[in-house]
Structure formats: structure tokens, C-alpha cells
Coordinates of C-alpha atoms in Angstrom, one line a residue:
X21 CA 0.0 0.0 0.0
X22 CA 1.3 4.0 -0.8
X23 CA 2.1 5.9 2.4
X24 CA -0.7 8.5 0.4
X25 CA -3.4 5.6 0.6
X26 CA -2.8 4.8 3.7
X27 CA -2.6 8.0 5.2
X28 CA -6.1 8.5 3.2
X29 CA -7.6 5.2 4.9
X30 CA -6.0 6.9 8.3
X31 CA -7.8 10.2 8.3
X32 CA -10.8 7.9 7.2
X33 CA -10.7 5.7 10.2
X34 CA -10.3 8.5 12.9
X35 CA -13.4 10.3 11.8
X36 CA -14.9 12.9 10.2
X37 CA -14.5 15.9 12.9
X38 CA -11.1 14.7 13.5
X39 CA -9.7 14.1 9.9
X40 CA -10.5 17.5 8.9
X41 CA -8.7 19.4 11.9
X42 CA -5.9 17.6 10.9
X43 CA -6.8 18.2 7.0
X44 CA -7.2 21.9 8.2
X45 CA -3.7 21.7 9.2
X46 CA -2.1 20.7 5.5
X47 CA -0.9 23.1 2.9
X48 CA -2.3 23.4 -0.3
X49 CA 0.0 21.0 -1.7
X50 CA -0.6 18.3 0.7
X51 CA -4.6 18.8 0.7
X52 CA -4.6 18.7 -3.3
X53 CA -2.8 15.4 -3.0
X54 CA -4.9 13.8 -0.5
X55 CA -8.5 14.6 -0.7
X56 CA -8.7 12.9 -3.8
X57 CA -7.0 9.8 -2.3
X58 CA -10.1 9.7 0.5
X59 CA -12.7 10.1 -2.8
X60 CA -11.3 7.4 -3.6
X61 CA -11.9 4.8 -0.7
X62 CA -15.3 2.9 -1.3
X63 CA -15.0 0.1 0.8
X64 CA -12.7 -0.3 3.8
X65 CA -12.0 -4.2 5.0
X66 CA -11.5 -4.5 8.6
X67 CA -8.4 -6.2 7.9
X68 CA -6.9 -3.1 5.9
X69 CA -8.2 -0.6 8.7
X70 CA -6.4 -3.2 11.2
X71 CA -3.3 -2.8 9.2
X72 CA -3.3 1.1 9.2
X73 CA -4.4 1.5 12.5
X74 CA -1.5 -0.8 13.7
X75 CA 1.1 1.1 12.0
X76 CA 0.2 4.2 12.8
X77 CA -0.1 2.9 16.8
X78 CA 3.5 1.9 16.1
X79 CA 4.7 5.8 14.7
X80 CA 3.4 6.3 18.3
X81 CA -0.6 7.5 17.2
X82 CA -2.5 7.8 20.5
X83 CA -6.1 9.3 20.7
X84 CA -4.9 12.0 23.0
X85 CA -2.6 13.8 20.3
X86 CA -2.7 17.0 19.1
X87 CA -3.9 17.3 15.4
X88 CA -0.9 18.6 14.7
X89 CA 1.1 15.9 16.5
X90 CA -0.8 13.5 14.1
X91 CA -0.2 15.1 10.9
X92 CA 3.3 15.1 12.0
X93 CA 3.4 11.5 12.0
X94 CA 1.4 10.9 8.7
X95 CA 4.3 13.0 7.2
X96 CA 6.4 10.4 8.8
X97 CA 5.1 7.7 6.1
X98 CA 6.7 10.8 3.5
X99 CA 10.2 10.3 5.4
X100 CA 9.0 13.2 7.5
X101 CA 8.4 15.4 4.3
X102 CA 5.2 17.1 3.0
X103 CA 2.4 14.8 2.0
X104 CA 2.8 14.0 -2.1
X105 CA 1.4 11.8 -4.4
X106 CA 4.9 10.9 -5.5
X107 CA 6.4 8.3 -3.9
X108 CA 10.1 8.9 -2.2
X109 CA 12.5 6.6 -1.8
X110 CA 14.5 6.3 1.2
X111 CA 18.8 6.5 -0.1

């Protein structure tokens, strides 16, 4: 799975309210790329929601967190840059 599906299928699974502070938080850049990523999603297994919740809980994701801590660690599946649609590769 892309880091920008699964930090779609993220914001997704943490809800409405709270995906869009966190969406609120994005530049222009990062909300062009990702919005259409969540128009996207149809169906969402419990097994992928598992899967993306899990890794997320291991970035550290806790309920408790500041939007802003959050979309820190999204940007973490980005190697810590600005969400993209492009894919980076670690050197």
C-alpha cells in the first residue's frame, strides 16, 4: 500500500471531525494530494483498517494527540516530508 493511501484510509478511520482538523492543518500541496485519495476509498475491509491503524499505533498515534502531532506523524510515512502523491525513496 502507498504511504498517500494509507494516510487516506487513516484520516478515514479516525473520523470525520477529527480528519478535517488535521486536514485543516495541510498546505495546499498536501490537501490537493490527498482529498482525492479519500474520494477514492469505497469500501474499507476490517483487515486493511487493522493494518493502518496498527502502523500508525506503532509511529506512536494515540487518541490523545494534538492534530498537529498527528499530521506530524502521517508526514512520517513521506520520510518526514510534505504529503505527495509521489512516492520517495529512502537512499
Amino acid at each position: 500500500m502507498k504511504p498517500l493511501e494509507k494516510a487516506a484510509i487513516f484520516l478515514v478511520i479516525v473520523g470525520l471531525e477529527r480528519g478535517r482538523n488535521i486536514i485543516e492543518l495541510m498546505d495546499n500541496g498536501e490537501i490537493h494530494a490527498i482529498v482525492p485519495e479519500i474520494r477514492k476509498l469505497k469500501e474499507l475491509s476490517a483487515q486493511v483498517q487493522e493494518t493502518v491503524w496498527t502502523e500508525f499505533e506503532q509511529l506512536g498515534y494515540d487518541d490523545k494527540m494534538k492534530p498537529s502531532e498527528v499530521l506530524y506523524l502521517i508526514r512520517l510515512l513521506f520520510n518526514g516530508s510534505k504529503i505527495s502523491n509521489t512516492v520517495k525513496i529512502r537512499s
